[in-house]
Amino acid sequence: MVRTPLTPEERERGERLGRLLREARGGRSMAEVAADAGISAETLRKIETGRAPTPAFFTIAALAGALGLSMDELAARCVLAGVV
């Protein structure tokens, strides 16, 4: 299966998500948060750096839970400015 290339907007949204998660992680280690979410530290690293700009819904839900974030807030903050 061939994936279609991501649009610049999708890449930017992925980078924004990564920044939000990194900020929410604060002083906690990447390994600690990843373990709490039930994912690998490498997966979290890829999301935080934008190398995985379209992670699975359940991965983001698990990270939100581990970081005490609301999915609504994450979604709202990841939408591009001016897009509803």
Coordinates of C-alpha atoms in Angstrom, one line a residue:
M1 CA 0.0 0.0 0.0
V2 CA 1.4 3.4 -1.0
R3 CA 0.7 6.3 1.2
T4 CA -0.1 9.6 -0.4
P5 CA 2.3 12.4 0.5
L6 CA 1.3 14.6 3.3
T7 CA 0.3 18.2 2.6
P8 CA 2.2 21.1 4.2
E9 CA -0.8 21.7 6.5
E10 CA -0.7 18.1 7.7
R11 CA 3.0 18.3 8.4
E12 CA 2.5 21.6 10.3
R13 CA -0.3 20.1 12.3
G14 CA 2.0 17.1 13.2
E15 CA 4.7 19.5 14.3
R16 CA 2.3 21.5 16.4
L17 CA 1.1 18.2 18.0
G18 CA 4.6 17.3 18.8
R19 CA 5.3 20.7 20.4
L20 CA 2.2 20.4 22.5
L21 CA 3.0 17.0 23.8
R22 CA 6.6 18.0 24.5
E23 CA 5.4 21.0 26.5
A24 CA 2.9 18.9 28.4
R25 CA 5.6 16.4 29.2
G26 CA 7.5 19.1 31.0
G27 CA 10.2 17.6 33.2
R28 CA 9.1 14.0 32.8
S29 CA 11.3 11.8 30.8
M30 CA 10.2 10.6 27.4
A31 CA 10.6 7.0 28.6
E32 CA 8.4 7.6 31.6
V33 CA 5.6 9.2 29.6
A34 CA 5.8 6.6 26.8
A35 CA 5.6 3.7 29.4
D36 CA 2.6 5.4 31.1
A37 CA 0.9 5.6 27.7
G38 CA 1.9 2.0 26.7
I39 CA 3.9 3.0 23.6
S40 CA 7.6 2.9 22.9
A41 CA 9.9 5.9 23.6
E42 CA 10.9 5.8 19.9
T43 CA 7.2 6.3 18.9
L44 CA 6.9 9.3 21.3
R45 CA 10.2 10.7 20.0
K46 CA 8.9 10.5 16.4
I47 CA 5.7 12.2 17.3
E48 CA 7.4 14.9 19.3
T49 CA 9.9 15.7 16.5
G50 CA 7.2 15.6 13.7
R51 CA 8.7 12.5 12.0
A52 CA 5.3 10.8 12.7
P53 CA 2.9 13.6 11.8
T54 CA -0.2 11.4 11.6
P55 CA -0.1 9.1 14.6
A56 CA -3.0 6.7 15.3
F57 CA -5.9 8.0 17.3
F58 CA -5.4 5.5 20.1
T59 CA -1.8 6.5 20.4
I60 CA -2.8 10.1 20.9
A61 CA -5.6 9.2 23.3
A62 CA -3.1 7.2 25.4
L63 CA -0.6 10.0 25.4
A64 CA -3.3 12.5 26.3
G65 CA -4.3 10.3 29.2
A66 CA -0.7 9.9 30.4
L67 CA -0.2 13.6 30.3
G68 CA -3.5 14.7 31.8
L69 CA -4.6 16.4 28.6
S70 CA -8.1 16.6 27.2
M71 CA -8.6 15.3 23.6
D72 CA -10.8 18.3 22.9
E73 CA -8.0 20.7 23.9
L74 CA -5.4 18.8 21.9
A75 CA -7.6 18.8 18.8
A76 CA -8.5 22.5 19.1
R77 CA -4.8 23.5 19.5
C78 CA -3.7 21.4 16.6
V79 CA -6.1 22.9 14.1
L80 CA -4.5 25.4 11.8
A81 CA -5.3 29.0 12.6
G82 CA -8.3 30.2 10.6
V83 CA -9.6 26.7 9.8
V84 CA -12.8 25.6 11.5

